[in-house]
Coordinates of C-alpha atoms and ligand atoms in Angstrom, one line a residue:
M1 CA 0.0 0.0 0.0
S2 CA 1.5 3.3 -1.0
N3 CA 1.4 6.5 1.1
K4 CA -0.1 9.6 -0.4
R5 CA 3.4 11.0 -0.4
K6 CA 6.8 9.3 -0.5
D7 CA 7.4 10.0 3.2
L8 CA 7.9 7.1 5.6
W9 CA 6.1 7.2 9.0
G10 CA 7.4 5.1 11.9
I11 CA 7.0 4.7 15.6
D12 CA 9.4 3.1 18.0
L13 CA 7.2 1.7 20.9
G14 CA 9.1 1.1 24.1
G15 CA 7.8 0.5 27.6
T16 CA 8.3 4.1 28.7
K17 CA 8.1 6.1 25.6
A18 CA 6.8 6.0 22.0
E19 CA 8.8 8.0 19.5
G20 CA 7.5 8.9 16.1
V21 CA 9.3 10.0 13.0
V22 CA 8.4 11.0 9.5
L23 CA 11.2 10.6 6.9
G24 CA 11.2 12.5 3.6
P25 CA 12.8 11.1 0.5
G26 CA 16.2 12.4 1.6
G27 CA 16.3 9.9 4.5
L28 CA 18.7 10.9 7.3
K29 CA 19.0 14.5 6.0
D30 CA 15.2 14.8 5.6
I31 CA 13.6 14.2 9.0
L32 CA 10.3 16.0 8.8
F33 CA 8.9 15.1 12.2
R34 CA 10.4 13.6 15.3
D35 CA 8.8 13.7 18.8
R36 CA 7.8 11.4 21.6
V37 CA 5.0 10.7 24.1
P38 CA 5.1 8.6 27.3
T39 CA 3.9 5.1 26.7
G40 CA 2.5 4.6 30.2
A41 CA 2.6 0.9 29.7
E42 CA 1.7 0.4 33.4
K43 CA -1.7 1.9 32.7
G44 CA -2.6 -1.1 30.4
Y45 CA -3.1 -2.0 26.8
Q46 CA -5.9 0.5 26.0
H47 CA -3.8 3.3 27.3
I48 CA -0.9 2.3 25.0
L49 CA -3.3 2.3 22.0
G50 CA -4.5 5.8 23.1
Q51 CA -0.9 7.1 23.3
I52 CA -0.1 5.8 19.9
D53 CA -3.3 7.5 18.5
K54 CA -2.2 10.7 20.2
L55 CA 1.3 10.5 18.7
V56 CA -0.1 9.9 15.2
G57 CA -2.4 12.9 15.7
M58 CA 0.7 15.0 16.4
M59 CA 2.4 13.6 13.3
E60 CA -0.7 14.4 11.2
S61 CA -1.1 17.9 12.4
R62 CA 2.6 18.7 11.6
M63 CA 2.5 17.0 8.2
G64 CA -1.0 18.1 7.2
Y65 CA -2.1 14.6 6.0
R66 CA -2.4 11.0 7.2
P67 CA -0.7 8.3 5.2
D68 CA -2.1 4.9 4.3
S69 CA 0.6 3.0 6.2
L70 CA 2.7 3.2 9.3
G71 CA 5.5 1.0 10.7
I72 CA 5.8 0.2 14.4
G73 CA 8.9 -1.4 16.1
T74 CA 8.4 -3.0 19.5
P75 CA 10.5 -5.3 21.7
G76 CA 8.0 -8.1 21.0
T77 CA 6.6 -9.7 17.9
L78 CA 3.3 -9.9 16.1
D79 CA 2.6 -13.6 15.5
P80 CA 1.8 -13.6 11.8
R81 CA -0.7 -16.4 12.0
L82 CA -2.5 -15.7 15.3
G83 CA -2.4 -11.9 14.7
T84 CA -1.6 -11.4 18.4
M85 CA 1.5 -10.0 20.1
K86 CA 4.0 -12.2 21.9
G87 CA 7.3 -11.7 23.7
C88 CA 6.7 -8.1 24.8
N89 CA 8.3 -6.9 28.0
S90 CA 5.3 -4.6 28.4
E91 CA 3.3 -7.7 29.3
C92 CA -0.2 -6.1 28.9
M93 CA 0.5 -6.2 25.1
N94 CA 1.0 -10.0 24.9
G95 CA -1.9 -11.8 23.4
Q96 CA -3.5 -8.6 22.1
P97 CA -4.5 -8.2 18.4
M98 CA -2.5 -5.0 18.2
K99 CA -2.3 -4.6 14.4
K100 CA -6.1 -5.1 14.0
D101 CA -6.8 -2.7 16.8
L102 CA -4.5 0.0 15.5
D103 CA -5.6 -0.4 11.9
G104 CA -9.1 0.3 13.2
I105 CA -8.2 3.2 15.5
L106 CA -5.7 4.9 13.1
K107 CA -7.5 4.1 9.8
M108 CA -4.3 3.0 8.2
S109 CA -2.4 -0.2 7.6
V110 CA 0.0 -0.8 10.4
T111 CA 3.1 -3.0 10.0
I112 CA 4.5 -4.3 13.4
A113 CA 8.0 -5.7 13.7
N114 CA 10.5 -6.7 16.4
D115 CA 12.9 -3.9 17.3
A116 CA 16.0 -6.0 16.3
N117 CA 14.5 -6.3 12.8
C118 CA 14.0 -2.5 12.8
F119 CA 17.6 -2.0 13.9
A120 CA 18.9 -4.2 11.1
L121 CA 16.6 -2.6 8.6
A122 CA 17.7 1.0 9.6
E123 CA 21.4 0.1 9.4
A124 CA 20.9 -1.6 6.1
Q125 CA 18.8 1.3 4.5
M126 CA 20.2 4.4 6.2
G127 CA 23.2 3.4 8.3
V128 CA 26.6 1.7 8.1
V129 CA 25.6 -0.7 5.4
K130 CA 24.2 1.9 3.0
E131 CA 27.3 4.1 3.6
K132 CA 30.0 1.5 3.4
F133 CA 28.6 -1.6 1.7
P134 CA 25.9 -0.2 -0.7
H135 CA 25.8 -3.4 -2.7
A136 CA 25.1 -5.7 0.2
R137 CA 21.9 -7.6 -0.2
V138 CA 21.8 -9.9 2.9
V139 CA 22.4 -8.1 6.2
F140 CA 22.3 -9.6 9.6
G141 CA 21.9 -7.2 12.5
V142 CA 22.6 -8.2 16.1
I143 CA 21.8 -6.3 19.3
M144 CA 24.0 -7.5 22.2
G145 CA 23.0 -5.5 25.3
T146 CA 20.9 -6.4 28.3
G147 CA 19.3 -9.0 26.0
V148 CA 20.5 -10.5 22.7
G149 CA 18.3 -10.1 19.5
G150 CA 18.9 -10.3 15.8
G151 CA 17.2 -9.3 12.6
L152 CA 17.7 -10.4 9.0
V153 CA 17.2 -8.1 6.1
V154 CA 17.2 -9.3 2.5
D155 CA 17.0 -6.8 -0.4
G156 CA 15.8 -4.1 2.0
R157 CA 13.1 -6.2 3.6
A158 CA 13.1 -7.5 7.2
I159 CA 12.4 -11.2 7.1
G160 CA 9.8 -11.9 9.8
G161 CA 9.3 -15.6 9.0
L162 CA 6.5 -18.1 9.5
H163 CA 6.2 -17.6 13.3
G164 CA 7.6 -14.0 13.3
I165 CA 10.8 -15.2 14.9
G166 CA 13.1 -14.7 11.9
G167 CA 16.5 -13.7 13.0
E168 CA 15.9 -14.5 16.7
W169 CA 19.5 -15.6 17.2
G170 CA 19.6 -14.7 20.9
H171 CA 17.7 -17.9 21.9
N172 CA 19.7 -20.3 19.8
F173 CA 21.5 -22.9 21.9
L174 CA 25.1 -22.0 22.4
D175 CA 26.5 -23.6 25.6
E176 CA 25.1 -25.4 28.6
S177 CA 27.3 -23.3 30.9
G178 CA 24.9 -20.3 30.3
G179 CA 22.3 -22.0 32.5
P180 CA 18.5 -21.7 32.4
C181 CA 16.9 -18.9 30.3
Y182 CA 13.6 -17.1 30.9
C183 CA 12.5 -18.6 27.5
G184 CA 12.3 -22.0 29.1
K185 CA 15.4 -23.4 27.5
S186 CA 19.0 -23.3 28.7
G187 CA 22.4 -22.3 27.3
C188 CA 20.9 -19.6 24.9
V189 CA 23.2 -17.2 23.2
E190 CA 21.7 -14.5 25.4
K191 CA 22.7 -16.4 28.5
I192 CA 26.4 -16.2 27.4
L193 CA 26.8 -13.0 25.4
S194 CA 24.4 -10.4 27.0
G195 CA 26.0 -7.8 29.3
P196 CA 24.3 -9.2 32.4
S197 CA 25.4 -12.8 31.5
L198 CA 29.0 -11.7 31.1
E199 CA 28.8 -9.9 34.4
K200 CA 27.3 -13.0 36.0
Y201 CA 30.2 -15.1 34.7
Y202 CA 32.7 -12.7 36.2
Q203 CA 30.9 -12.9 39.5
S204 CA 30.9 -16.7 39.3
I205 CA 34.7 -16.9 39.2
T206 CA 35.4 -14.0 41.6
G207 CA 32.4 -13.8 43.9
T208 CA 32.2 -10.0 43.1
R209 CA 29.6 -8.3 40.9
K210 CA 31.1 -5.7 38.6
S211 CA 29.7 -3.8 35.5
L212 CA 30.9 -5.0 32.1
K213 CA 32.6 -1.6 31.7
D214 CA 34.7 -2.3 34.9
I215 CA 35.4 -5.8 33.9
Y216 CA 36.7 -4.6 30.5
A217 CA 39.0 -2.1 32.3
L218 CA 40.3 -5.0 34.4
Y219 CA 40.9 -7.0 31.3
K220 CA 42.9 -4.0 29.9
S221 CA 45.0 -4.0 33.0
G222 CA 45.8 -7.7 32.7
D223 CA 43.5 -8.9 35.5
E224 CA 43.0 -12.7 35.2
A225 CA 39.2 -12.9 35.8
G226 CA 38.6 -9.9 33.5
T227 CA 40.7 -11.6 30.8
K228 CA 38.8 -14.9 31.3
T229 CA 35.5 -13.0 30.9
I230 CA 36.5 -11.1 27.7
H231 CA 38.0 -14.3 26.2
R232 CA 34.8 -16.1 27.0
M233 CA 32.9 -13.4 25.1
S234 CA 35.1 -13.5 22.0
H235 CA 35.2 -17.3 21.9
F236 CA 31.5 -17.7 22.1
F237 CA 30.8 -14.8 19.8
G238 CA 32.6 -16.6 17.0
K239 CA 31.0 -19.9 17.8
A240 CA 27.5 -18.3 17.9
I241 CA 27.9 -16.2 14.8
S242 CA 29.2 -19.2 12.8
V243 CA 25.7 -20.6 12.9
I244 CA 24.6 -17.5 11.0
T245 CA 27.4 -17.5 8.5
N246 CA 26.9 -21.2 7.8
I247 CA 23.2 -20.8 7.1
I248 CA 22.7 -17.4 5.5
D249 CA 26.3 -16.2 4.8
P250 CA 25.4 -12.5 5.1
D251 CA 27.1 -9.8 3.1
V252 CA 27.5 -7.7 6.2
I253 CA 26.9 -8.3 10.0
V254 CA 26.2 -5.2 12.1
I255 CA 26.7 -5.5 15.9
G256 CA 24.7 -3.1 18.1
G257 CA 24.2 -2.8 21.9
G258 CA 26.6 -2.2 24.7
V259 CA 28.5 -5.5 24.3
G260 CA 29.0 -4.6 20.6
N261 CA 31.1 -1.6 21.7
I262 CA 33.8 -3.9 22.9
D263 CA 36.6 -3.8 20.3
E264 CA 37.7 -7.4 20.9
I265 CA 34.5 -8.6 19.2
Y266 CA 35.9 -7.3 15.9
T267 CA 39.4 -8.8 16.4
D268 CA 39.4 -11.9 18.8
G269 CA 35.7 -12.5 18.1
V270 CA 36.4 -12.7 14.4
S271 CA 39.5 -15.0 15.0
S272 CA 37.1 -17.3 16.9
L273 CA 34.7 -17.2 14.0
R274 CA 37.5 -18.4 11.7
E275 CA 37.8 -21.5 13.9
F276 CA 34.1 -22.3 13.6
I277 CA 33.0 -21.2 10.1
F278 CA 32.7 -23.9 7.5
N279 CA 35.0 -22.2 5.1
N280 CA 38.6 -23.3 5.7
K281 CA 39.2 -20.6 8.4
V282 CA 38.5 -17.8 5.9
V283 CA 36.2 -15.0 7.0
D284 CA 35.6 -12.2 4.6
T285 CA 32.3 -11.0 6.1
P286 CA 32.5 -7.4 7.2
I287 CA 31.5 -7.4 10.9
V288 CA 30.9 -3.7 11.8
K289 CA 29.6 -1.3 14.4
P290 CA 26.3 0.5 13.6
M291 CA 26.1 4.2 12.7
L292 CA 22.6 5.3 13.8
G293 CA 22.9 4.7 17.6
D294 CA 19.5 4.9 19.4
S295 CA 17.8 6.3 16.3
A296 CA 17.9 2.9 14.5
G297 CA 14.7 1.7 16.1
V298 CA 12.5 4.5 15.0
F299 CA 14.1 4.9 11.5
G300 CA 13.8 1.1 10.9
A301 CA 10.1 1.3 11.9
A302 CA 9.6 3.9 9.2
Y303 CA 11.3 1.7 6.7
L304 CA 8.9 -1.1 7.4
T305 CA 6.5 0.8 5.1
A306 CA 9.0 1.4 2.3
Ligands
ZN401 ZN1 16.5 -18.3 25.8

């Protein structure tokens, strides 16, 4: 469905705020609207719908028209067959037919996608991939922060998949040492490579809880437990990402989130990938940091309608 104009409208829906953006044809240099409202998720699902309606009203009054379509990025997923939300950390959204409800309230066609898919889409269409690898067709984006998520973009489209779990690398099995995960399984990528999981590992060998930033500083000063923690990260990063390279062999991999700021991912982590990839220890895949920072979520949401 095409918009009345070529602008892209998107909303990044978080637990505390909903941010809206309207992008003109010039993309990053052509931001026509950008503002936010509190989500107030604690007030329940109907309140969230009302806040989205309010934000779209603000977008409409600035732009002077209402488009046919709008993209929304959320931490959860719209189950494409059931039509209901799942995996949202704002739990009142889970089980709700959010697309159907918003289509009715907003009188437009809403596309809902996971925020890791939006991250991958934004970096592919407006960010580091567009700037440095403009010919890339298959892009895998990873967020390694308090949780671990992933999104797959092929030819400028986020691949949601049959169940809406396309790209959900964070809950692939990686190693039993990660222990039980909230998802009901154990040893998930997230239980090894998220910031809190690396902090927990450091605590398990020292008895002391420290932030990843402090652990990294200790590693830099040659501390043994700090070194073990950062080596664990690099080793398992390569092992976990080899599953991606061996199946979809992306043209570019973009790593976001706080753990993605650690430079050893791009050196020791890639060395580890050489050990695990099914390609005679050759890795030519560019593995890069993102360019858009916190803006990727809302820009990617807008690109859902492109
Ligand atoms: Zn899990």
